[in-house]
Short mmCIF file of C-alpha atoms in Angstrom, two decimals:
data_model
loop_
_atom_site.label_atom_id
_atom_site.label_comp_id
_atom_site.label_asym_id
_atom_site.label_seq_id
_atom_site.Cartn_x
_atom_site.Cartn_y
_atom_site.Cartn_z
CA GLN A 1023 -42.91 -44.14 57.09
CA VAL A 1024 -45.86 -41.81 57.42
CA GLN A 1025 -47.19 -40.17 54.27
CA LEU A 1026 -49.78 -37.45 53.86
CA GLN A 1027 -51.93 -36.63 50.87
CA ALA A 1028 -54.15 -33.56 50.63
CA SER A 1029 -57.20 -33.65 48.42
CA GLY A 1030 -60.25 -31.60 47.59
CA PRO A 1031 -61.87 -29.36 44.99
CA GLY A 1032 -59.45 -27.33 42.94
CA LEU A 1033 -61.96 -24.55 42.32
CA VAL A 1034 -64.16 -22.77 44.85
CA LYS A 1035 -66.47 -19.83 44.24
CA PRO A 1036 -66.07 -16.58 46.16
CA SER A 1037 -68.04 -16.45 49.44
CA GLU A 1038 -68.30 -20.23 49.55
CA THR A 1039 -66.51 -22.70 51.84
CA LEU A 1040 -63.23 -24.39 50.98
CA SER A 1041 -62.98 -27.97 52.21
CA LEU A 1042 -59.86 -30.12 52.05
CA THR A 1043 -58.96 -33.51 53.47
CA CYS A 1044 -55.56 -34.91 54.36
CA THR A 1045 -55.23 -38.67 54.39
CA VAL A 1046 -52.51 -40.07 56.65
CA SER A 1047 -50.97 -43.42 55.81
CA GLY A 1048 -48.26 -45.40 57.56
CA GLY A 1049 -49.11 -44.12 61.01
CA SER A 1050 -51.93 -43.32 63.38
CA ILE A 1051 -53.57 -39.93 63.44
CA SER A 1052 -54.32 -40.36 67.14
CA THR A 1053 -50.97 -38.97 68.18
CA TYR A 1054 -48.92 -36.04 66.90
CA TYR A 1055 -50.04 -32.60 65.83
CA TRP A 1056 -51.58 -32.16 62.39
CA SER A 1057 -51.39 -28.84 60.62
CA TRP A 1058 -52.53 -27.05 57.52
CA ILE A 1059 -50.22 -24.59 55.78
CA ARG A 1060 -50.78 -22.65 52.59
CA GLN A 1061 -48.78 -20.66 50.06
CA PRO A 1062 -50.56 -18.07 47.91
CA PRO A 1063 -48.92 -17.43 44.54
CA GLY A 1064 -45.77 -15.38 44.97
CA LYS A 1065 -46.14 -15.20 48.74
CA ARG A 1066 -44.59 -16.92 51.72
CA LEU A 1067 -45.81 -20.03 53.45
CA GLU A 1068 -48.51 -19.36 56.05
CA TRP A 1069 -49.51 -21.65 58.91
CA ILE A 1070 -53.29 -21.96 59.21
CA GLY A 1071 -53.76 -24.11 62.29
CA TYR A 1072 -53.40 -27.51 63.92
CA ILE A 1073 -55.40 -30.20 65.62
CA TYR A 1074 -54.14 -32.53 68.33
CA LYS A 1075 -55.74 -35.65 69.73
CA SER A 1076 -58.84 -35.05 67.65
CA ALA A 1077 -60.05 -32.19 69.80
CA ILE A 1078 -57.41 -29.62 70.68
CA THR A 1079 -57.06 -26.95 68.06
CA ASN A 1080 -54.95 -23.86 67.63
CA TYR A 1081 -55.59 -21.47 64.77
CA ASN A 1082 -53.63 -18.61 63.32
CA PRO A 1083 -55.54 -15.47 64.38
CA SER A 1084 -55.43 -14.35 60.76
CA PHE A 1085 -57.94 -17.12 60.02
CA LYS A 1086 -59.57 -17.69 63.37
CA SER A 1087 -63.10 -16.67 62.56
CA ARG A 1088 -63.22 -18.63 59.27
CA VAL A 1089 -61.31 -21.83 59.90
CA THR A 1090 -62.13 -25.22 61.35
CA ILE A 1091 -59.83 -28.23 61.52
CA SER A 1092 -61.27 -31.60 62.45
CA VAL A 1093 -60.28 -35.26 62.55
CA ASP A 1094 -61.98 -38.42 61.33
CA ALA A 1095 -59.95 -41.02 63.21
CA SER A 1096 -61.87 -43.92 61.63
CA LYS A 1097 -60.52 -42.87 58.24
CA ASN A 1098 -57.15 -41.60 59.52
CA GLN A 1099 -57.93 -38.23 58.00
CA PHE A 1100 -58.02 -34.64 59.10
CA SER A 1101 -59.82 -31.84 57.36
CA LEU A 1102 -59.75 -28.10 56.80
CA THR A 1103 -62.74 -25.90 56.18
CA LEU A 1104 -62.31 -22.21 55.40
CA SER A 1105 -65.48 -20.18 55.04
CA SER A 1106 -66.29 -17.02 53.11
CA VAL A 1107 -63.37 -17.41 50.73
CA THR A 1108 -62.10 -14.68 48.45
CA ALA A 1109 -59.50 -14.56 45.70
CA ALA A 1110 -56.92 -13.96 48.42
CA ASP A 1111 -57.47 -17.55 49.57
CA THR A 1112 -56.16 -18.89 46.26
CA ALA A 1113 -53.12 -20.93 47.26
CA VAL A 1114 -51.39 -24.26 47.35
CA TYR A 1115 -52.57 -25.94 50.54
CA TYR A 1116 -50.35 -28.39 52.40
CA CYS A 1117 -50.99 -30.71 55.29
CA ALA A 1118 -48.17 -31.66 57.63
CA ARG A 1119 -47.35 -33.48 60.84
CA GLN A 1120 -45.58 -32.14 63.87
CA THR A 1121 -44.04 -34.01 66.76
CA ALA A 1122 -43.89 -32.64 70.26
CA ALA A 1123 -41.69 -33.08 73.31
CA ALA A 1124 -41.26 -31.38 76.65
CA GLY A 1125 -44.10 -29.00 75.96
CA THR A 1126 -42.77 -27.92 72.59
CA VAL A 1127 -44.51 -28.48 69.28
CA ASN A 1128 -41.80 -28.94 66.70
CA TRP A 1129 -41.25 -28.31 63.01
CA PHE A 1130 -43.40 -29.60 60.16
CA ASP A 1131 -42.29 -33.04 59.02
CA PRO A 1132 -43.37 -34.65 56.81
CA TRP A 1133 -45.50 -32.56 54.48
CA GLY A 1134 -48.07 -33.84 52.08
CA GLN A 1135 -48.06 -33.02 48.43
CA GLY A 1136 -49.76 -29.66 48.08
CA THR A 1137 -53.08 -29.13 46.39
CA LEU A 1138 -53.88 -25.96 44.47
CA VAL A 1139 -57.16 -24.30 45.31
CA THR A 1140 -58.34 -21.44 43.12
CA VAL A 1141 -61.09 -19.12 44.27
CA SER A 1142 -62.92 -17.81 41.24
CA SER A 1143 -66.42 -17.49 39.90
CA ASP B 428 -46.33 -12.37 65.35
CA ILE B 429 -42.62 -13.07 64.84
CA VAL B 430 -41.58 -11.78 61.43
CA MET B 431 -38.92 -13.81 59.64
CA THR B 432 -36.83 -11.98 57.06
CA GLN B 433 -34.45 -13.79 54.74
CA SER B 434 -31.65 -12.40 52.64
CA PRO B 435 -31.00 -12.43 49.81
CA ASP B 436 -34.25 -13.16 47.98
CA SER B 437 -32.25 -15.07 45.40
CA LEU B 438 -28.68 -16.00 44.65
CA ALA B 439 -26.79 -17.68 41.86
CA VAL B 440 -23.74 -19.73 42.81
CA SER B 441 -21.32 -21.72 40.70
CA LEU B 442 -21.24 -25.46 41.13
CA GLY B 443 -18.93 -26.40 43.96
CA GLU B 444 -19.01 -22.92 45.49
CA ARG B 445 -20.50 -21.86 48.81
CA ALA B 446 -24.05 -20.56 49.18
CA THR B 447 -25.05 -18.59 52.26
CA ILE B 448 -28.60 -17.68 53.23
CA ASN B 449 -29.46 -15.45 56.16
CA CYS B 450 -32.59 -15.39 58.28
CA LYS B 451 -33.45 -12.77 60.86
CA SER B 452 -36.32 -12.96 63.33
CA SER B 453 -38.09 -9.91 64.72
CA GLN B 454 -37.61 -11.27 68.23
CA SER B 455 -35.38 -13.89 69.77
CA VAL B 456 -36.34 -17.53 69.19
CA LEU B 457 -33.89 -18.75 71.82
CA TYR B 458 -35.40 -20.32 74.91
CA THR B 459 -32.90 -19.56 77.63
CA SER B 460 -34.29 -22.34 79.85
CA ASN B 461 -32.98 -25.03 77.51
CA ASN B 462 -30.60 -22.95 75.38
CA LYS B 463 -32.33 -24.06 72.18
CA ASN B 464 -33.13 -21.95 69.16
CA TYR B 465 -36.58 -22.78 67.79
CA LEU B 466 -35.60 -22.36 64.15
CA THR B 467 -35.76 -24.75 61.24
CA TRP B 468 -34.71 -24.68 57.58
CA TYR B 469 -36.62 -26.27 54.70
CA GLN B 470 -35.69 -27.03 51.11
CA HIS B 471 -38.52 -26.68 48.60
CA LYS B 472 -38.19 -28.02 45.09
CA PRO B 473 -40.84 -27.44 42.39
CA GLY B 474 -43.64 -29.96 42.49
CA GLN B 475 -42.52 -31.36 45.83
CA PRO B 476 -43.48 -30.54 49.40
CA PRO B 477 -40.94 -28.74 51.58
CA LYS B 478 -38.37 -30.96 53.24
CA VAL B 479 -36.68 -30.39 56.59
CA LEU B 480 -32.94 -29.82 56.37
CA ILE B 481 -32.04 -28.38 59.77
CA TYR B 482 -33.84 -28.04 63.10
CA TRP B 483 -32.89 -26.45 66.42
CA ALA B 484 -31.03 -24.01 64.14
CA SER B 485 -28.04 -26.31 63.67
CA THR B 486 -29.08 -29.98 63.87
CA ARG B 487 -29.01 -31.67 60.50
CA GLU B 488 -31.94 -33.94 59.71
CA SER B 489 -31.05 -37.59 59.16
CA GLY B 490 -30.09 -38.24 55.55
CA VAL B 491 -29.33 -34.61 54.73
CA PRO B 492 -25.89 -34.22 53.13
CA ASP B 493 -23.27 -32.70 55.39
CA ARG B 494 -22.66 -29.87 52.93
CA PHE B 495 -25.75 -28.31 54.54
CA SER B 496 -25.15 -26.61 57.86
CA GLY B 497 -27.04 -24.20 60.07
CA SER B 498 -25.72 -21.68 62.54
CA GLY B 499 -26.74 -18.67 64.58
CA SER B 500 -28.60 -17.87 67.76
CA GLY B 501 -31.19 -15.48 69.10
CA THR B 502 -32.38 -13.49 66.09
CA ASP B 503 -29.76 -14.14 63.41
CA PHE B 504 -29.31 -17.41 61.59
CA THR B 505 -27.49 -18.76 58.56
CA LEU B 506 -27.91 -21.74 56.28
CA THR B 507 -24.74 -22.64 54.42
CA ILE B 508 -24.34 -24.99 51.49
CA SER B 509 -20.60 -25.56 51.47
CA SER B 510 -20.29 -26.89 47.92
CA LEU B 511 -23.33 -26.32 45.76
CA GLN B 512 -24.55 -29.28 43.74
CA ALA B 513 -27.02 -29.25 40.86
CA GLU B 514 -29.65 -31.00 42.97
CA ASP B 515 -29.55 -28.16 45.51
CA VAL B 516 -31.42 -25.81 43.19
CA ALA B 517 -34.50 -24.97 45.24
CA VAL B 518 -36.15 -22.35 47.39
CA TYR B 519 -35.02 -22.38 51.02
CA TYR B 520 -37.20 -21.21 53.91
CA CYS B 521 -36.52 -20.58 57.56
CA GLN B 522 -39.35 -21.03 60.06
CA GLN B 523 -39.69 -20.28 63.76
CA TYR B 524 -41.53 -22.61 66.10
CA TYR B 525 -40.88 -20.52 69.19
CA SER B 526 -44.44 -19.22 69.38
CA THR B 527 -47.69 -19.41 67.49
CA PRO B 528 -48.57 -18.33 64.95
CA TRP B 529 -45.56 -20.16 63.55
CA THR B 530 -44.09 -18.09 60.74
CA PHE B 531 -41.83 -18.52 57.73
CA GLY B 532 -39.32 -16.39 55.93
CA GLN B 533 -40.18 -15.23 52.43
CA GLY B 534 -37.82 -17.75 50.87
CA THR B 535 -34.47 -17.62 49.08
CA LYS B 536 -34.19 -19.03 45.59
CA VAL B 537 -30.86 -20.73 44.90
CA GLU B 538 -29.78 -21.18 41.29
CA ILE B 539 -26.68 -22.27 39.44
CA LYS B 540 -24.51 -19.50 37.99
#
């Protein structure tokens, strides 16, 4: 049974870069789609982007100029970097897997335990 | 972007009673080529990650109690908990996977009356 665990600094200064890693256990990262999702306090969940087969990415246009998702297959990890952060990027960040079939990328399942990132000086 | 709107924002239901949550999408999430609605429901309990309850709008995930059911098509969907149990206290979200950016409803908080 695949499990995901997000990790990274809990505090980032404004204008700096947020970096998180999701470690995948119980399955290979070489298949499936791997996404990052976040939830700012009091707001709805927001999909950030995904990576597939270590190279194909798709980002939410709301983040497109600031976000990069990458894979380290040797460590079975994928990562999120979000540049030029502001207080509005304070959120619980989740990583999640998606399956795909017949050209459709499906729902998020499973999710990793979220990690709170606060942007503050 | 497809905007997902849930109603109500919260509801309190007595144990054993029915809870109904609605989700409306700003455009249809039904692919006519395969007659599937690209809509899923999640349950989110404090301190835990969201968990899939229903996908394809009405298919229950393995292991999910049959008191949970999903219905609807096109732009209007419903999650029903037929007999609310104490462990069902959570926030419930709908999400469309019809087109990117994938989007979520604002959530509905279910509590015990």
